[in-house]
Amino acid sequence: MRFSTPLFSGAAGLGLLLVQAATAATPVNPNASTPARKLLSFLANTSSNGTTLSGQQELEDADWLAKNVGYSPAILGVDLMDYSPSRVQLGASANTIEDAISYAKRGGIITFCWHWGAPAGTNTSTSDSWYNNFYTEGTTFNLSTAIQPSSPGYKLLIRDIDAIAKQLARVKDIPIIFRPLHEADGGWFWWGAAGPEPCKALYNLLFDRLTNTHGLNNLLWEWNSKAPQWYPGNDKVDIVSVDVYADTGDHSSQIADYRALQALTGNSTKPIALAEVGNIPDPAQTLKDGAKWAYWLTWNGDFIRGEEKNPAAFKERVFASKSVLTLDEIPGVIA
Ligand SMILES: *[C@@H]1O[C@H](CO)[C@@H](O)[C@H](O)[C@H]1NC(C)=O
Ligand SMILES: *[C@@H]1O[C@H](CO)[C@@H](O)[C@H](O)[C@H]1NC(C)=O
Ligand SMILES: *[C@@H]1O[C@H](CO)[C@@H](O)[C@H](O)[C@H]1NC(C)=O
Ligand SMILES: *[C@@H]1O[C@H](CO)[C@@H](O)[C@H](O)[C@H]1NC(C)=O
Ligand SMILES: *[C@@H]1O[C@H](CO)[C@@H](O)[C@H](O)[C@H]1NC(C)=O
Ligand SMILES: *[C@@H]1O[C@H](CO)[C@@H](O)[C@H](O)[C@H]1NC(C)=O
């Protein structure tokens, strides 16, 4: 596919020219909305020569960056965690949809993860224990039985997916990079605890129900593991990613993970992302190694604010880098 129209008019102001090799990028949902299509093309295009979007988890940390480093991230990450029905029943409340809406109004790109509170089986002995109900150890919920359509657990999975669909419908005009069932292969979250097959079946259920039953055409589907046995397939995934929490001081390109993700898709042109990092990769190293990360997104709190993971002078250099795009450098990408 060739680009026929520029994605945004502000590009000239950045001194960036059209990338010659047009990059095919078509969402896996054939009914994807125009803003979702535009966003995927944008990510494929910018990443094709090593341009990376900056990202930050949580609005208050994005605001911290603006105030303390002088740059706002191009991407804001928020969590659907406390919209999980089991957590709402236990008293959780969330306003991350409001955060997403407010950042999108400023032109920011939005990505959602979902620390999905287990539909049932939460350990409620203390508030600390129920807080952890997205972890395998925080619940007795067993996906290998719940994924069977005849089981009571299946009805609860559907209940939860429908509850999240309701939240996603509130932002149906905003393209969203949706990253459900993250870090599944680690096994520390209940959705990964029963191995790859039940997890892939759950991903397929999510994809089918959100896309076909709820008609959520604003979603770009991001998968978050490099392990081949866990991959839902190129027909269900728009963006591939991993989460990397490298040792303190390691700001290398993570090129091995980049290549593993490329191989996972059979060397397709799907954008490849560092969906969560502790340490931001040094743009000089990613360019040198050819690790064309579409974006990286730093986790919240000390990961971004502290001196240990990303020292102040390093943060300033990274966000000022020509190959790292910030919020002010992506005008018009989000309509
Ligand atoms: C990407 O390509 C454009 C146009 O050739 C160029 O201006 C820009 O500097 C390139 N970015 C990187 C990171 O090489
Ligand atoms: C592709 O990306 C470059 C920046 O790397 C931008 O200047 C150009 O407008 C984009 N092309 C399209 C068709 O979006
Ligand atoms: C429930 O959580 C509490 C507090 O973390 C812990 O002590 C207890 O062992 C847990 N119970 C089960 C059955 O896992
Ligand atoms: C989940 O259920 C399956 C099938 O009944 C069983 O083999 C497995 O041991 C159970 N896992 C846990 C953690 O209870
Ligand atoms: C997708 O688009 C096709 C063709 O326009 C339409 O028939 C179908 O109902 C749409 N599917 C959904 C889930 O909206
Ligand atoms: C992908 O590219 C790598 C490195 O060039 C190559 O070794 C591998 O065979 C390619 N895989 C496919 C499916 O094309």
XYZ file of C-alpha atoms and ligand atoms in Angstrom:
419
model
C 0.000 0.000 0.000
C 1.277 3.455 -0.875
C 0.505 6.582 1.050
C -1.596 8.946 -1.006
C -2.091 11.702 1.538
C 0.224 13.041 4.196
C -0.731 11.966 7.691
C -0.127 15.338 9.176
C 0.752 18.755 7.895
C 3.002 19.806 10.759
C 5.694 17.362 9.643
C 7.555 19.896 7.543
C 8.191 21.912 10.669
C 10.109 18.984 12.095
C 12.472 18.874 9.176
C 11.386 15.308 8.499
C 10.852 14.292 4.913
C 8.716 11.609 3.397
C 10.122 8.149 3.899
C 10.672 6.776 0.417
C 9.828 3.144 1.020
C 6.148 3.370 1.823
C 5.296 1.019 4.626
C 2.295 -1.252 4.393
C 0.275 -1.205 7.583
C -3.332 -2.295 7.556
C -5.195 -3.119 10.772
C -6.207 -6.737 11.292
C -9.796 -5.620 11.929
C -11.140 -5.029 8.427
C -13.627 -2.501 9.865
C -11.002 -0.486 11.744
C -11.870 3.196 12.008
C -10.095 5.827 9.948
C -8.248 7.255 12.980
C -7.050 3.749 13.906
C -5.800 3.168 10.348
C -4.080 6.500 10.356
C -2.355 5.784 13.654
C -1.070 2.384 12.530
C 0.287 3.869 9.302
C 1.922 6.627 11.270
C 3.666 4.150 13.565
C 4.831 2.000 10.658
C 6.107 5.018 8.803
C 7.950 6.755 11.606
C 9.542 3.557 12.852
C 10.696 2.531 9.390
C 13.823 4.663 9.718
C 14.393 4.429 13.420
C 12.216 7.286 14.636
C 10.764 6.349 18.033
C 7.817 7.790 19.928
C 8.332 8.536 23.591
C 5.779 7.083 26.002
C 4.912 7.302 29.664
C 2.624 5.295 31.920
C 0.106 7.372 33.969
C -1.007 10.934 33.400
C 0.522 12.279 36.585
C 3.928 10.985 35.500
C 3.506 12.484 32.027
C 2.723 15.790 33.758
C 5.767 15.304 35.987
C 7.923 14.934 32.855
C 6.568 18.136 31.347
C 7.277 20.036 34.540
C 10.663 18.551 35.399
C 12.233 17.598 32.088
C 10.403 20.004 29.790
C 8.873 17.458 27.410
C 5.542 15.673 27.190
C 5.518 12.105 25.898
C 3.896 11.363 22.536
C 2.132 8.346 24.070
C 0.274 8.048 27.343
C -0.233 4.598 28.867
C -3.129 3.951 31.239
C -4.508 0.860 32.942
C -8.026 -0.579 32.817
C -7.299 -2.514 36.018
C -9.813 -0.928 38.340
C -12.695 -1.280 35.892
C -12.434 -5.077 36.375
C -15.790 -6.164 37.863
C -14.211 -8.178 40.699
C -12.239 -5.127 41.804
C -15.191 -2.756 41.476
C -17.107 -5.140 43.770
C -14.276 -4.856 46.280
C -14.390 -1.057 46.231
C -11.936 -0.094 43.480
C -12.677 2.892 41.293
C -10.873 4.256 38.271
C -10.650 7.437 36.231
C -8.128 6.334 33.647
C -10.659 6.705 30.822
C -10.926 10.380 31.766
C -7.119 10.592 31.752
C -7.021 9.076 28.273
C -9.645 11.488 26.964
C -7.808 14.483 28.357
C -4.458 13.448 26.864
C -6.002 12.638 23.484
C -7.534 16.136 23.492
C -3.982 17.444 23.719
C -3.036 15.359 20.668
C -1.501 12.454 22.560
C -1.598 8.832 21.467
C -3.192 6.471 23.997
C -2.325 2.916 24.950
C -4.264 0.757 27.411
C -3.048 -2.222 29.345
C -5.356 -4.211 31.594
C -4.218 -5.707 34.868
C -7.410 -7.759 34.684
C -8.586 -8.532 38.193
C -9.450 -12.245 38.138
C -13.183 -12.719 37.534
C -13.489 -14.927 40.643
C -11.424 -16.591 43.340
C -9.856 -13.426 44.755
C -8.048 -13.876 48.062
C -9.911 -11.315 50.161
C -8.250 -11.941 53.507
C -6.685 -8.460 53.487
C -6.931 -5.415 51.220
C -3.313 -6.104 50.236
C -4.265 -9.584 49.122
C -7.254 -8.516 47.013
C -5.205 -5.759 45.400
C -3.065 -8.525 43.891
C -5.924 -10.374 42.201
C -4.440 -9.931 38.721
C -1.509 -12.080 39.849
C -1.619 -15.856 39.620
C -0.925 -16.049 43.342
C -3.759 -13.618 44.159
C -6.555 -15.849 42.876
C -7.751 -19.414 42.521
C -9.340 -18.649 39.140
C -8.217 -21.332 36.700
C -8.204 -20.309 33.049
C -7.809 -23.820 31.702
C -11.289 -24.683 32.987
C -12.832 -21.200 32.604
C -12.025 -21.035 28.906
C -14.413 -23.954 28.279
C -17.667 -22.362 27.034
C -19.762 -24.683 29.220
C -18.032 -23.633 32.446
C -19.285 -21.059 34.981
C -15.933 -19.269 34.647
C -16.615 -18.620 30.962
C -19.713 -16.583 31.814
C -17.574 -14.491 34.137
C -14.963 -13.937 31.443
C -17.716 -12.673 29.148
C -19.122 -10.488 31.940
C -15.701 -8.884 32.378
C -15.037 -8.426 28.672
C -18.433 -6.753 28.321
C -17.670 -4.454 31.257
C -14.391 -3.400 29.656
C -16.144 -2.978 26.288
C -18.409 -0.425 27.959
C -15.377 1.594 29.043
C -13.710 1.282 25.639
C -16.917 2.475 23.990
C -16.502 5.779 25.848
C -13.398 6.412 23.731
C -14.614 4.892 20.480
C -13.686 8.032 18.548
C -10.086 7.873 19.777
C -7.694 5.288 18.315
C -6.344 3.114 21.106
C -3.306 0.830 21.181
C -4.852 -2.014 23.183
C -2.453 -4.435 24.912
C -4.500 -7.061 26.743
C -3.074 -10.178 28.429
C 0.382 -8.676 28.722
C 3.494 -10.594 29.795
C 1.448 -13.792 29.556
C 4.429 -16.083 29.030
C 5.861 -15.029 32.394
C 3.078 -16.961 34.127
C 2.829 -14.445 36.975
C -0.558 -13.212 35.780
C -3.526 -15.604 35.907
C -4.121 -15.311 32.155
C -0.679 -16.828 31.570
C -0.733 -19.378 34.379
C -2.339 -22.196 32.399
C 0.066 -22.101 29.475
C -0.161 -20.792 25.912
C -3.255 -22.532 24.548
C -5.861 -21.245 27.050
C -4.240 -17.816 26.837
C -4.460 -17.692 23.054
C -8.071 -18.860 23.256
C -8.786 -15.997 25.655
C -7.086 -13.520 23.321
C -9.217 -14.799 20.450
C -12.334 -14.460 22.588
C -11.404 -10.873 23.481
C -10.646 -10.039 19.872
C -13.856 -11.558 18.574
C -16.145 -10.117 21.223
C -14.734 -6.578 21.248
C -14.505 -6.432 17.469
C -17.554 -8.318 16.265
C -20.058 -8.149 19.132
C -19.189 -4.682 20.418
C -17.954 -3.183 17.143
C -14.984 -1.476 18.775
C -13.221 -0.407 15.609
C -10.953 2.090 17.340
C -8.615 -0.580 18.690
C -5.180 -1.473 17.394
C -4.299 -4.891 18.784
C -0.912 -5.145 20.443
C 0.576 -8.456 21.558
C 3.173 -8.458 24.330
C 5.417 -11.518 24.242
C 8.240 -12.695 22.021
C 7.632 -16.410 22.703
C 6.499 -18.111 19.471
C 4.212 -20.679 21.221
C 2.178 -17.818 22.683
C 1.701 -15.746 19.517
C -1.966 -15.340 18.503
C -0.958 -14.909 14.849
C -0.451 -12.168 12.290
C -4.177 -12.070 11.539
C -4.985 -11.013 15.123
C -2.125 -8.636 15.916
C -1.288 -5.135 14.655
C 1.744 -4.366 16.813
C 4.143 -6.721 18.590
C 5.939 -5.793 21.776
C 7.829 -6.870 24.858
C 8.347 -5.371 28.292
C 11.977 -4.968 29.342
C 13.217 -4.035 32.787
C 16.968 -4.033 32.218
C 19.591 -3.779 34.946
C 20.362 -0.333 36.275
C 22.706 1.421 33.872
C 21.749 -0.724 30.886
C 20.423 1.664 28.226
C 21.312 -0.623 25.348
C 19.105 -1.011 22.261
C 17.593 -4.387 23.246
C 18.304 -5.430 19.670
C 17.981 -9.157 20.457
C 14.375 -8.635 21.573
C 13.722 -6.470 18.536
C 14.934 -9.231 16.216
C 12.963 -11.887 18.099
C 9.768 -9.867 17.616
C 10.549 -9.315 13.960
C 10.992 -13.054 13.518
C 7.762 -13.704 15.448
C 5.788 -11.936 12.710
C 7.732 -13.619 9.899
C 9.515 -10.326 9.200
C 6.275 -8.482 8.453
C 6.080 -4.693 8.578
C 4.102 -4.658 11.822
C 5.394 -1.976 14.189
C 7.513 -3.317 17.060
C 7.413 -1.694 20.490
C 8.935 -1.677 23.942
C 5.551 -1.525 25.632
C 7.079 -1.089 29.102
C 10.601 -0.211 30.113
C 12.350 0.546 33.323
C 15.396 2.018 31.579
C 14.854 4.026 28.413
C 17.037 2.728 25.556
C 19.625 5.254 24.413
C 18.532 6.585 20.988
C 22.164 6.671 19.832
C 22.359 2.925 20.456
C 19.009 2.016 18.896
C 19.956 3.915 15.724
C 23.389 2.308 15.615
C 21.999 -1.218 16.080
C 18.962 -0.781 13.831
C 16.500 -1.469 16.635
C 13.597 0.422 15.090
C 11.307 0.522 18.080
C 8.060 2.275 17.143
C 7.843 3.485 20.721
C 9.024 2.870 24.213
C 6.980 3.590 27.308
C 8.509 4.106 30.715
C 6.686 2.712 33.735
C 5.485 5.171 36.350
C 6.872 6.398 39.662
C 10.554 5.959 40.383
C 11.233 4.433 36.977
C 10.812 7.846 35.382
C 11.172 10.220 38.318
C 14.157 8.680 40.048
C 17.825 9.198 39.314
C 18.638 5.508 39.424
C 16.922 4.194 36.302
C 16.904 7.287 34.113
C 19.095 10.104 35.444
C 18.052 13.714 34.794
C 20.773 14.518 32.235
C 19.986 11.300 30.353
C 16.261 12.082 30.305
C 16.959 15.535 28.893
C 19.180 14.123 26.150
C 16.692 11.389 25.233
C 13.641 13.625 24.998
C 15.619 16.258 23.044
C 16.884 13.640 20.587
C 15.904 14.202 16.946
C 14.918 10.566 16.543
C 12.597 10.617 19.584
C 9.213 12.249 19.008
C 7.413 14.083 21.792
C 3.825 15.332 22.037
C 4.506 18.647 20.310
C 6.059 16.772 17.357
C 2.984 14.718 16.432
C 0.350 17.357 15.656
C -2.705 15.998 13.871
C -1.891 12.309 14.293
C -4.843 12.031 16.655
C -7.627 13.889 14.925
C 13.966 9.579 9.025
O 13.881 10.016 7.689
C 13.755 11.407 7.535
C 13.633 11.656 6.037
O 14.661 11.044 5.335
C 14.924 12.137 8.151
O 14.705 13.525 8.074
C 15.040 11.737 9.596
O 16.162 12.339 10.178
C 15.153 10.247 9.687
N 15.225 9.866 11.074
C 16.150 9.055 11.510
C 16.060 8.720 12.942
O 17.030 8.593 10.798
C 6.390 9.439 7.171
O 7.176 9.840 8.261
C 7.910 11.037 8.054
C 8.740 11.243 9.288
O 9.614 10.187 9.507
C 6.960 12.173 7.798
O 7.681 13.340 7.536
C 6.092 11.837 6.619
O 5.117 12.832 6.441
C 5.386 10.523 6.810
N 4.700 10.157 5.617
C 3.420 9.915 5.617
C 2.805 9.578 4.332
O 2.794 9.969 6.627
C -4.255 -14.695 51.093
O -3.471 -13.538 51.285
C -2.875 -13.485 52.554
C -2.219 -12.106 52.691
O -1.342 -11.857 51.642
C -1.885 -14.639 52.679
O -1.277 -14.604 53.950
C -2.627 -15.954 52.487
O -1.712 -17.013 52.458
C -3.408 -15.941 51.196
N -4.256 -17.110 51.125
C -4.226 -17.945 50.100
C -5.173 -19.080 50.144
O -3.451 -17.810 49.146
C -6.480 -25.923 36.532
O -7.354 -26.911 36.028
C -6.688 -27.903 35.265
C -7.744 -28.774 34.631
O -8.693 -29.199 35.567
C -5.740 -28.665 36.178
O -5.047 -29.636 35.446
C -4.741 -27.681 36.789
O -3.928 -28.321 37.733
C -5.463 -26.535 37.468
N -4.479 -25.550 37.835
C -4.430 -25.054 39.063
C -3.360 -24.007 39.296
O -5.204 -25.362 39.937
C -17.863 -4.847 9.134
O -18.089 -4.269 7.868
C -18.888 -5.080 7.021
C -18.907 -4.433 5.657
O -19.212 -3.076 5.759
C -20.266 -5.227 7.641
O -21.047 -6.067 6.837
C -20.130 -5.851 9.009
O -21.366 -5.893 9.658
C -19.165 -5.058 9.857
N -18.947 -5.767 11.101
C -19.131 -5.214 12.261
C -18.903 -6.074 13.445
O -19.463 -4.051 12.412
C 13.477 -13.122 8.851
O 14.730 -12.458 8.735
C 15.808 -13.169 9.329
C 17.046 -12.280 9.304
O 17.220 -11.703 8.046
C 15.997 -14.485 8.612
O 17.034 -15.217 9.210
C 14.702 -15.282 8.677
O 14.805 -16.454 7.931
C 13.523 -14.449 8.161
N 12.292 -15.172 8.404
C 11.304 -15.234 7.524
C 10.095 -16.020 7.920
O 11.343 -14.645 6.471
